[in-house]
Amino acid sequence: MSIKADNLTWKIGRKTILDGVTMEAQPGRMLGLLGPNGSGKTSLLRLLAGLKRPHSGSVTLDRNDIGKIDRRSIARRIAFVEQHATTNANLKVVDVVKLGRFPHRSMFSGWTRADEEAVEGALSRAGMAEKRDHRWQDLSGGEKQRTHIARALAQSPRELILDEPTNHLDIQHQIGLMRLVSDLPITSIVALHDLNHAAMFCDALIIMQQGKIVASGAPQDVLSESLLRDVFSIEARVESSPYHSRPHIHYLR
């Protein structure tokens, strides 16, 4: 088992943002969240990461209520990369990544070999090892995003949650980042805007609309022309890719 949500409801004031959401992330698989702006994707991710508590329903981590798990223990297990993640200080890349080790260290513990191996492994996997001594402010947008993912990986998580990680990146960095995440041997939950990226890289999809899940399943079972019309208000043709079994979406004028 991994992360599971059961009948989640979450509100801001009197406005219901999530309404009866039930879902489960399969261990070691990549789950994509899709939906128009305002559909509740970010709110769901924050609940799954234990950063917010639902008004009703529950989030469980291996059958344990996440609301009863202390924050430090959650951070050892789940890494969350927010949509507008930033780093204010002009640190070196390696120092940003080292921040990911905080949940594993006590106030008085020194830097250990395990910490060093986790950081070096995260830098390597995120493709930032050669940039380790570069300053944060000198990085490109794609490099900054990879650094944030490296910091998340330095937490040694079993679950990785990302909120629209490809926003504002050029196409080369978008594809590279999606390939990086899909190749990770951990559970990942990723909110996305690009439907073809979701179809290409995700093992399963959840489609959200107005705070509810309206469809879920494998990309080829979920992404249909009628769903794209009804949920996203777009006219498109959904075809099988000649290179793999995943669907490909052609947008129509």
mmCIF file of N, CA and C in Angstrom, residues 13-133:
data_model
loop_
_atom_site.group_PDB
_atom_site.id
_atom_site.type_symbol
_atom_site.label_atom_id
_atom_site.label_comp_id
_atom_site.label_asym_id
_atom_site.label_seq_id
_atom_site.Cartn_x
_atom_site.Cartn_y
_atom_site.Cartn_z
ATOM 1 N N GLY A 13 -13.595 28.500 3.615
ATOM 2 C CA GLY A 13 -14.831 29.165 4.017
ATOM 3 C C GLY A 13 -16.013 28.274 3.709
ATOM 4 N N ARG A 14 -16.951 28.804 2.962
ATOM 5 C CA ARG A 14 -18.128 28.022 2.584
ATOM 6 C C ARG A 14 -17.965 27.336 1.227
ATOM 7 N N LYS A 15 -16.862 27.621 0.552
ATOM 8 C CA LYS A 15 -16.645 27.054 -0.777
ATOM 9 C C LYS A 15 -15.989 25.686 -0.673
ATOM 10 N N THR A 16 -16.615 24.703 -1.284
ATOM 11 C CA THR A 16 -16.066 23.342 -1.297
ATOM 12 C C THR A 16 -15.046 23.218 -2.425
ATOM 13 N N ILE A 17 -13.802 22.900 -2.068
ATOM 14 C CA ILE A 17 -12.719 22.765 -3.051
ATOM 15 C C ILE A 17 -12.575 21.313 -3.494
ATOM 16 N N LEU A 18 -12.665 20.386 -2.537
ATOM 17 C CA LEU A 18 -12.646 18.953 -2.834
ATOM 18 C C LEU A 18 -13.914 18.338 -2.281
ATOM 19 N N ASP A 19 -14.540 17.502 -3.083
ATOM 20 C CA ASP A 19 -15.866 16.993 -2.723
ATOM 21 C C ASP A 19 -15.916 15.477 -2.896
ATOM 22 N N GLY A 20 -15.664 14.747 -1.789
ATOM 23 C CA GLY A 20 -15.799 13.295 -1.811
ATOM 24 C C GLY A 20 -14.769 12.581 -2.661
ATOM 25 N N VAL A 21 -13.501 12.995 -2.570
ATOM 26 C CA VAL A 21 -12.437 12.426 -3.405
ATOM 27 C C VAL A 21 -11.891 11.142 -2.775
ATOM 28 N N THR A 22 -11.925 10.075 -3.541
ATOM 29 C CA THR A 22 -11.358 8.793 -3.123
ATOM 30 C C THR A 22 -10.391 8.322 -4.201
ATOM 31 N N MET A 23 -9.146 8.022 -3.809
ATOM 32 C CA MET A 23 -8.141 7.581 -4.778
ATOM 33 C C MET A 23 -7.023 6.857 -4.047
ATOM 34 N N GLU A 24 -6.193 6.168 -4.834
ATOM 35 C CA GLU A 24 -5.058 5.460 -4.265
ATOM 36 C C GLU A 24 -3.906 5.470 -5.259
ATOM 37 N N ALA A 25 -2.705 5.742 -4.766
ATOM 38 C CA ALA A 25 -1.499 5.698 -5.591
ATOM 39 C C ALA A 25 -0.851 4.331 -5.441
ATOM 40 N N GLN A 26 -0.624 3.661 -6.553
ATOM 41 C CA GLN A 26 -0.015 2.335 -6.516
ATOM 42 C C GLN A 26 1.493 2.440 -6.293
ATOM 43 N N PRO A 27 2.046 1.615 -5.411
ATOM 44 C CA PRO A 27 3.484 1.685 -5.111
ATOM 45 C C PRO A 27 4.350 1.529 -6.358
ATOM 46 N N GLY A 28 5.339 2.411 -6.467
ATOM 47 C CA GLY A 28 6.298 2.319 -7.556
ATOM 48 C C GLY A 28 5.788 2.788 -8.901
ATOM 49 N N ARG A 29 4.576 3.347 -8.936
ATOM 50 C CA ARG A 29 3.982 3.784 -10.196
ATOM 51 C C ARG A 29 3.867 5.298 -10.241
ATOM 52 N N MET A 30 3.669 5.840 -11.437
ATOM 53 C CA MET A 30 3.526 7.284 -11.619
ATOM 54 C C MET A 30 2.066 7.597 -11.903
ATOM 55 N N LEU A 31 1.456 8.370 -11.020
ATOM 56 C CA LEU A 31 0.055 8.755 -11.126
ATOM 57 C C LEU A 31 -0.033 10.222 -11.514
ATOM 58 N N GLY A 32 -0.743 10.514 -12.580
ATOM 59 C CA GLY A 32 -0.903 11.889 -13.042
ATOM 60 C C GLY A 32 -2.259 12.450 -12.673
ATOM 61 N N LEU A 33 -2.271 13.696 -12.198
ATOM 62 C CA LEU A 33 -3.515 14.417 -11.917
ATOM 63 C C LEU A 33 -3.727 15.450 -13.011
ATOM 64 N N LEU A 34 -4.873 15.392 -13.658
ATOM 65 C CA LEU A 34 -5.219 16.337 -14.712
ATOM 66 C C LEU A 34 -6.539 17.003 -14.383
ATOM 67 N N GLY A 35 -6.702 18.210 -14.894
ATOM 68 C CA GLY A 35 -7.962 18.913 -14.705
ATOM 69 C C GLY A 35 -7.768 20.388 -14.983
ATOM 70 N N PRO A 36 -8.848 21.100 -15.304
ATOM 71 C CA PRO A 36 -8.740 22.544 -15.533
ATOM 72 C C PRO A 36 -8.270 23.268 -14.277
ATOM 73 N N ASN A 37 -7.813 24.509 -14.453
ATOM 74 C CA ASN A 37 -7.466 25.328 -13.295
ATOM 75 C C ASN A 37 -8.669 25.419 -12.366
ATOM 76 N N GLY A 38 -8.410 25.295 -11.056
ATOM 77 C CA GLY A 38 -9.498 25.378 -10.095
ATOM 78 C C GLY A 38 -10.222 24.075 -9.855
ATOM 79 N N SER A 39 -9.715 22.980 -10.429
ATOM 80 C CA SER A 39 -10.393 21.689 -10.270
ATOM 81 C C SER A 39 -10.057 21.000 -8.952
ATOM 82 N N GLY A 40 -9.028 21.505 -8.240
ATOM 83 C CA GLY A 40 -8.697 20.944 -6.933
ATOM 84 C C GLY A 40 -7.417 20.139 -6.892
ATOM 85 N N LYS A 41 -6.624 20.147 -7.957
ATOM 86 C CA LYS A 41 -5.413 19.315 -8.010
ATOM 87 C C LYS A 41 -4.418 19.684 -6.911
ATOM 88 N N THR A 42 -4.087 20.970 -6.810
ATOM 89 C CA THR A 42 -3.098 21.399 -5.817
ATOM 90 C C THR A 42 -3.582 21.132 -4.399
ATOM 91 N N SER A 43 -4.858 21.390 -4.141
ATOM 92 C CA SER A 43 -5.409 21.128 -2.802
ATOM 93 C C SER A 43 -5.310 19.647 -2.459
ATOM 94 N N LEU A 44 -5.595 18.775 -3.427
ATOM 95 C CA LEU A 44 -5.488 17.339 -3.189
ATOM 96 C C LEU A 44 -4.047 16.955 -2.884
ATOM 97 N N LEU A 45 -3.096 17.486 -3.641
ATOM 98 C CA LEU A 45 -1.694 17.164 -3.401
ATOM 99 C C LEU A 45 -1.267 17.570 -1.997
ATOM 100 N N ARG A 46 -1.695 18.736 -1.546
ATOM 101 C CA ARG A 46 -1.303 19.215 -0.221
ATOM 102 C C ARG A 46 -1.920 18.359 0.883
ATOM 103 N N LEU A 47 -3.110 17.863 0.661
ATOM 104 C CA LEU A 47 -3.717 16.942 1.619
ATOM 105 C C LEU A 47 -2.968 15.614 1.638
ATOM 106 N N LEU A 48 -2.601 15.120 0.462
ATOM 107 C CA LEU A 48 -1.878 13.849 0.380
ATOM 108 C C LEU A 48 -0.501 13.945 1.035
ATOM 109 N N ALA A 49 0.100 15.143 0.986
ATOM 110 C CA ALA A 49 1.415 15.350 1.589
ATOM 111 C C ALA A 49 1.333 15.636 3.085
ATOM 112 N N GLY A 50 0.127 15.727 3.613
ATOM 113 C CA GLY A 50 -0.040 15.997 5.038
ATOM 114 C C GLY A 50 0.145 17.448 5.416
ATOM 115 N N LEU A 51 0.140 18.351 4.427
ATOM 116 C CA LEU A 51 0.323 19.769 4.703
ATOM 117 C C LEU A 51 -0.978 20.449 5.108
ATOM 118 N N LYS A 52 -2.099 19.851 4.757
ATOM 119 C CA LYS A 52 -3.416 20.325 5.180
ATOM 120 C C LYS A 52 -4.214 19.136 5.694
ATOM 121 N N ARG A 53 -5.234 19.422 6.471
ATOM 122 C CA ARG A 53 -6.103 18.366 6.978
ATOM 123 C C ARG A 53 -7.495 18.514 6.367
ATOM 124 N N PRO A 54 -8.110 17.407 5.999
ATOM 125 C CA PRO A 54 -9.439 17.483 5.382
ATOM 126 C C PRO A 54 -10.507 17.848 6.406
ATOM 127 N N HIS A 55 -11.589 18.430 5.917
ATOM 128 C CA HIS A 55 -12.737 18.697 6.791
ATOM 129 C C HIS A 55 -13.487 17.402 7.096
ATOM 130 N N SER A 56 -13.445 16.479 6.152
ATOM 131 C CA SER A 56 -13.974 15.137 6.400
ATOM 132 C C SER A 56 -13.236 14.167 5.496
ATOM 133 N N GLY A 57 -13.342 12.872 5.820
ATOM 134 C CA GLY A 57 -12.583 11.868 5.101
ATOM 135 C C GLY A 57 -11.189 11.732 5.684
ATOM 136 N N SER A 58 -10.355 10.936 5.033
ATOM 137 C CA SER A 58 -9.032 10.663 5.584
ATOM 138 C C SER A 58 -8.010 10.407 4.486
ATOM 139 N N VAL A 59 -6.745 10.661 4.837
ATOM 140 C CA VAL A 59 -5.600 10.266 4.020
ATOM 141 C C VAL A 59 -4.802 9.280 4.850
ATOM 142 N N THR A 60 -4.501 8.127 4.260
ATOM 143 C CA THR A 60 -3.731 7.119 4.990
ATOM 144 C C THR A 60 -2.438 6.802 4.253
ATOM 145 N N LEU A 61 -1.428 6.509 5.037
ATOM 146 C CA LEU A 61 -0.118 6.121 4.539
ATOM 147 C C LEU A 61 0.139 4.725 5.083
ATOM 148 N N ASP A 62 0.064 3.743 4.198
ATOM 149 C CA ASP A 62 0.151 2.341 4.634
ATOM 150 C C ASP A 62 -0.841 2.062 5.757
ATOM 151 N N ARG A 63 -2.083 2.473 5.541
ATOM 152 C CA ARG A 63 -3.221 2.260 6.446
ATOM 153 C C ARG A 63 -3.161 3.092 7.731
ATOM 154 N N ASN A 64 -2.167 3.953 7.879
ATOM 155 C CA ASN A 64 -2.067 4.814 9.052
ATOM 156 C C ASN A 64 -2.547 6.214 8.704
ATOM 157 N N ASP A 65 -3.432 6.771 9.529
ATOM 158 C CA ASP A 65 -3.970 8.107 9.302
ATOM 159 C C ASP A 65 -2.823 9.113 9.317
ATOM 160 N N ILE A 66 -2.657 9.838 8.206
ATOM 161 C CA ILE A 66 -1.518 10.753 8.091
ATOM 162 C C ILE A 66 -1.625 11.895 9.097
ATOM 163 N N GLY A 67 -2.842 12.202 9.535
ATOM 164 C CA GLY A 67 -3.027 13.256 10.523
ATOM 165 C C GLY A 67 -2.494 12.896 11.888
ATOM 166 N N LYS A 68 -2.226 11.622 12.121
ATOM 167 C CA LYS A 68 -1.702 11.167 13.407
ATOM 168 C C LYS A 68 -0.206 10.853 13.353
ATOM 169 N N ILE A 69 0.412 11.132 12.206
ATOM 170 C CA ILE A 69 1.846 10.907 12.052
ATOM 171 C C ILE A 69 2.551 12.247 12.206
ATOM 172 N N ASP A 70 3.635 12.300 12.978
ATOM 173 C CA ASP A 70 4.311 13.577 13.195
ATOM 174 C C ASP A 70 4.971 14.058 11.908
ATOM 175 N N ARG A 71 5.121 15.365 11.803
ATOM 176 C CA ARG A 71 5.571 16.022 10.589
ATOM 177 C C ARG A 71 6.947 15.514 10.142
ATOM 178 N N ARG A 72 7.836 15.286 11.084
ATOM 179 C CA ARG A 72 9.190 14.829 10.752
ATOM 180 C C ARG A 72 9.157 13.443 10.108
ATOM 181 N N SER A 73 8.309 12.573 10.633
ATOM 182 C CA SER A 73 8.199 11.221 10.078
ATOM 183 C C SER A 73 7.616 11.258 8.674
ATOM 184 N N ILE A 74 6.650 12.148 8.454
ATOM 185 C CA ILE A 74 6.080 12.292 7.113
ATOM 186 C C ILE A 74 7.153 12.763 6.137
ATOM 187 N N ALA A 75 7.990 13.724 6.576
ATOM 188 C CA ALA A 75 9.023 14.268 5.697
ATOM 189 C C ALA A 75 10.096 13.248 5.368
ATOM 190 N N ARG A 76 10.258 12.244 6.221
ATOM 191 C CA ARG A 76 11.198 11.168 5.894
ATOM 192 C C ARG A 76 10.635 10.240 4.839
ATOM 193 N N ARG A 77 9.351 10.283 4.662
ATOM 194 C CA ARG A 77 8.661 9.341 3.786
ATOM 195 C C ARG A 77 8.199 9.994 2.484
ATOM 196 N N ILE A 78 7.652 11.230 2.572
ATOM 197 C CA ILE A 78 7.059 11.911 1.421
ATOM 198 C C ILE A 78 7.827 13.191 1.118
ATOM 199 N N ALA A 79 8.212 13.382 -0.138
ATOM 200 C CA ALA A 79 8.825 14.632 -0.581
ATOM 201 C C ALA A 79 7.843 15.364 -1.482
ATOM 202 N N PHE A 80 7.689 16.665 -1.260
ATOM 203 C CA PHE A 80 6.721 17.463 -1.998
ATOM 204 C C PHE A 80 7.434 18.631 -2.655
ATOM 205 N N VAL A 81 7.336 18.741 -3.979
ATOM 206 C CA VAL A 81 7.898 19.862 -4.731
ATOM 207 C C VAL A 81 6.734 20.718 -5.203
ATOM 208 N N GLU A 82 6.630 21.913 -4.642
ATOM 209 C CA GLU A 82 5.507 22.784 -4.966
ATOM 210 C C GLU A 82 5.678 23.423 -6.333
ATOM 211 N N GLN A 83 4.580 23.955 -6.850
ATOM 212 C CA GLN A 83 4.579 24.535 -8.185
ATOM 213 C C GLN A 83 5.523 25.735 -8.272
ATOM 214 N N HIS A 84 5.515 26.568 -7.260
ATOM 215 C CA HIS A 84 6.351 27.773 -7.282
ATOM 216 C C HIS A 84 7.478 27.664 -6.260
ATOM 217 N N ALA A 85 8.068 26.479 -6.164
ATOM 218 C CA ALA A 85 9.165 26.286 -5.218
ATOM 219 C C ALA A 85 10.309 27.233 -5.556
ATOM 220 N N THR A 86 10.900 27.804 -4.535
ATOM 221 C CA THR A 86 11.988 28.749 -4.765
ATOM 222 C C THR A 86 13.014 28.617 -3.649
ATOM 223 N N THR A 87 14.138 29.240 -3.846
ATOM 224 C CA THR A 87 15.181 29.307 -2.834
ATOM 225 C C THR A 87 15.651 30.753 -2.777
ATOM 226 N N ASN A 88 15.484 31.393 -1.646
ATOM 227 C CA ASN A 88 15.784 32.821 -1.542
ATOM 228 C C ASN A 88 17.285 33.100 -1.472
ATOM 229 N N ALA A 89 17.990 32.360 -0.638
ATOM 230 C CA ALA A 89 19.427 32.598 -0.501
ATOM 231 C C ALA A 89 20.159 32.112 -1.745
ATOM 232 N N ASN A 90 21.231 32.799 -2.086
ATOM 233 C CA ASN A 90 22.010 32.423 -3.261
ATOM 234 C C ASN A 90 23.013 31.329 -2.889
ATOM 235 N N LEU A 91 22.473 30.152 -2.574
ATOM 236 C CA LEU A 91 23.287 29.023 -2.155
ATOM 237 C C LEU A 91 23.863 28.303 -3.365
ATOM 238 N N LYS A 92 24.871 27.475 -3.099
ATOM 239 C CA LYS A 92 25.336 26.551 -4.116
ATOM 240 C C LYS A 92 24.305 25.437 -4.280
ATOM 241 N N VAL A 93 24.308 24.822 -5.453
ATOM 242 C CA VAL A 93 23.383 23.723 -5.731
ATOM 243 C C VAL A 93 23.495 22.636 -4.665
ATOM 244 N N VAL A 94 24.709 22.242 -4.325
ATOM 245 C CA VAL A 94 24.889 21.161 -3.355
ATOM 246 C C VAL A 94 24.312 21.528 -1.995
ATOM 247 N N ASP A 95 24.373 22.806 -1.630
ATOM 248 C CA ASP A 95 23.827 23.225 -0.341
ATOM 249 C C ASP A 95 22.302 23.224 -0.348
ATOM 250 N N VAL A 96 21.708 23.544 -1.495
ATOM 251 C CA VAL A 96 20.253 23.448 -1.615
ATOM 252 C C VAL A 96 19.820 21.993 -1.443
ATOM 253 N N VAL A 97 20.532 21.082 -2.083
ATOM 254 C CA VAL A 97 20.178 19.665 -2.023
ATOM 255 C C VAL A 97 20.367 19.116 -0.607
ATOM 256 N N LYS A 98 21.371 19.600 0.098
ATOM 257 C CA LYS A 98 21.603 19.154 1.472
ATOM 258 C C LYS A 98 20.420 19.454 2.395
ATOM 259 N N LEU A 99 19.622 20.463 2.047
ATOM 260 C CA LEU A 99 18.458 20.793 2.869
ATOM 261 C C LEU A 99 17.490 19.616 2.953
ATOM 262 N N GLY A 100 17.529 18.754 1.947
ATOM 263 C CA GLY A 100 16.647 17.595 1.954
ATOM 264 C C GLY A 100 16.963 16.583 3.038
ATOM 265 N N ARG A 101 18.120 16.698 3.666
ATOM 266 C CA ARG A 101 18.510 15.732 4.694
ATOM 267 C C ARG A 101 18.022 16.116 6.093
ATOM 268 N N PHE A 102 17.455 17.308 6.245
ATOM 269 C CA PHE A 102 17.037 17.770 7.568
ATOM 270 C C PHE A 102 16.104 16.805 8.293
ATOM 271 N N PRO A 103 15.115 16.188 7.627
ATOM 272 C CA PRO A 103 14.217 15.281 8.367
ATOM 273 C C PRO A 103 14.914 14.070 8.967
ATOM 274 N N HIS A 104 16.108 13.747 8.473
ATOM 275 C CA HIS A 104 16.816 12.548 8.931
ATOM 276 C C HIS A 104 17.858 12.858 10.003
ATOM 277 N N ARG A 105 17.987 14.140 10.375
ATOM 278 C CA ARG A 105 19.055 14.519 11.288
ATOM 279 C C ARG A 105 18.480 15.156 12.544
ATOM 280 N N SER A 106 19.104 14.873 13.670
ATOM 281 C CA SER A 106 18.715 15.522 14.921
ATOM 282 C C SER A 106 19.459 16.848 15.052
ATOM 283 N N MET A 107 19.072 17.634 16.048
ATOM 284 C CA MET A 107 19.661 18.957 16.222
ATOM 285 C C MET A 107 21.169 18.890 16.451
ATOM 286 N N PHE A 108 21.633 17.826 17.095
ATOM 287 C CA PHE A 108 23.034 17.759 17.486
ATOM 288 C C PHE A 108 23.848 16.759 16.668
ATOM 289 N N SER A 109 23.204 16.132 15.684
ATOM 290 C CA SER A 109 23.928 15.129 14.903
ATOM 291 C C SER A 109 24.819 15.796 13.863
ATOM 292 N N GLY A 110 25.969 15.188 13.607
ATOM 293 C CA GLY A 110 26.856 15.695 12.578
ATOM 294 C C GLY A 110 26.482 15.132 11.215
ATOM 295 N N TRP A 111 27.152 15.642 10.204
ATOM 296 C CA TRP A 111 26.929 15.175 8.832
ATOM 297 C C TRP A 111 27.509 13.777 8.697
ATOM 298 N N THR A 112 26.711 12.832 8.231
ATOM 299 C CA THR A 112 27.130 11.436 8.199
ATOM 300 C C THR A 112 27.427 10.972 6.777
ATOM 301 N N ARG A 113 28.012 9.800 6.694
ATOM 302 C CA ARG A 113 28.268 9.196 5.386
ATOM 303 C C ARG A 113 26.954 8.913 4.653
ATOM 304 N N ALA A 114 25.922 8.519 5.407
ATOM 305 C CA ALA A 114 24.608 8.274 4.797
ATOM 306 C C ALA A 114 24.044 9.559 4.198
ATOM 307 N N ASP A 115 24.231 10.683 4.904
ATOM 308 C CA ASP A 115 23.791 11.973 4.370
ATOM 309 C C ASP A 115 24.529 12.294 3.077
ATOM 310 N N GLU A 116 25.826 12.107 3.106
ATOM 311 C CA GLU A 116 26.639 12.417 1.917
ATOM 312 C C GLU A 116 26.241 11.545 0.736
ATOM 313 N N GLU A 117 26.024 10.260 0.961
ATOM 314 C CA GLU A 117 25.637 9.362 -0.128
ATOM 315 C C GLU A 117 24.271 9.725 -0.682
ATOM 316 N N ALA A 118 23.359 10.128 0.202
ATOM 317 C CA ALA A 118 22.017 10.515 -0.254
ATOM 318 C C ALA A 118 22.084 11.755 -1.133
ATOM 319 N N VAL A 119 22.885 12.733 -0.746
ATOM 320 C CA VAL A 119 23.018 13.970 -1.520
ATOM 321 C C VAL A 119 23.690 13.705 -2.861
ATOM 322 N N GLU A 120 24.781 12.940 -2.840
ATOM 323 C CA GLU A 120 25.495 12.657 -4.086
ATOM 324 C C GLU A 120 24.616 11.845 -5.039
ATOM 325 N N GLY A 121 23.873 10.888 -4.489
ATOM 326 C CA GLY A 121 22.973 10.105 -5.332
ATOM 327 C C GLY A 121 21.871 10.949 -5.929
ATOM 328 N N ALA A 122 21.337 11.882 -5.146
ATOM 329 C CA ALA A 122 20.269 12.763 -5.633
ATOM 330 C C ALA A 122 20.779 13.694 -6.723
ATOM 331 N N LEU A 123 21.971 14.260 -6.534
ATOM 332 C CA LEU A 123 22.558 15.126 -7.557
ATOM 333 C C LEU A 123 22.769 14.365 -8.861
ATOM 334 N N SER A 124 23.267 13.148 -8.748
ATOM 335 C CA SER A 124 23.530 12.343 -9.937
ATOM 336 C C SER A 124 22.241 11.985 -10.663
ATOM 337 N N ARG A 125 21.239 11.526 -9.907
ATOM 338 C CA ARG A 125 19.995 11.099 -10.531
ATOM 339 C C ARG A 125 19.267 12.269 -11.197
ATOM 340 N N ALA A 126 19.372 13.450 -10.601
ATOM 341 C CA ALA A 126 18.711 14.624 -11.166
ATOM 342 C C ALA A 126 19.540 15.297 -12.252
ATOM 343 N N GLY A 127 20.706 14.751 -12.547
ATOM 344 C CA GLY A 127 21.542 15.315 -13.598
ATOM 345 C C GLY A 127 22.183 16.637 -13.223
ATOM 346 N N MET A 128 22.414 16.864 -11.923
ATOM 347 C CA MET A 128 22.969 18.135 -11.463
ATOM 348 C C MET A 128 24.341 17.979 -10.807
ATOM 349 N N ALA A 129 24.960 16.823 -10.919
ATOM 350 C CA ALA A 129 26.261 16.597 -10.272
ATOM 351 C C ALA A 129 27.320 17.573 -10.785
ATOM 352 N N GLU A 130 27.331 17.850 -12.089
ATOM 353 C CA GLU A 130 28.342 18.753 -12.641
ATOM 354 C C GLU A 130 28.076 20.203 -12.277
ATOM 355 N N LYS A 131 26.865 20.492 -11.810
ATOM 356 C CA LYS A 131 26.495 21.866 -11.426
ATOM 357 C C LYS A 131 26.536 22.053 -9.912
ATOM 358 N N ARG A 132 27.095 21.117 -9.183
ATOM 359 C CA ARG A 132 27.002 21.097 -7.726
ATOM 360 C C ARG A 132 27.517 22.380 -7.080
ATOM 361 N N ASP A 133 28.544 23.017 -7.671
ATOM 362 C CA ASP A 133 29.126 24.217 -7.073
ATOM 363 C C ASP A 133 28.630 25.508 -7.706
#
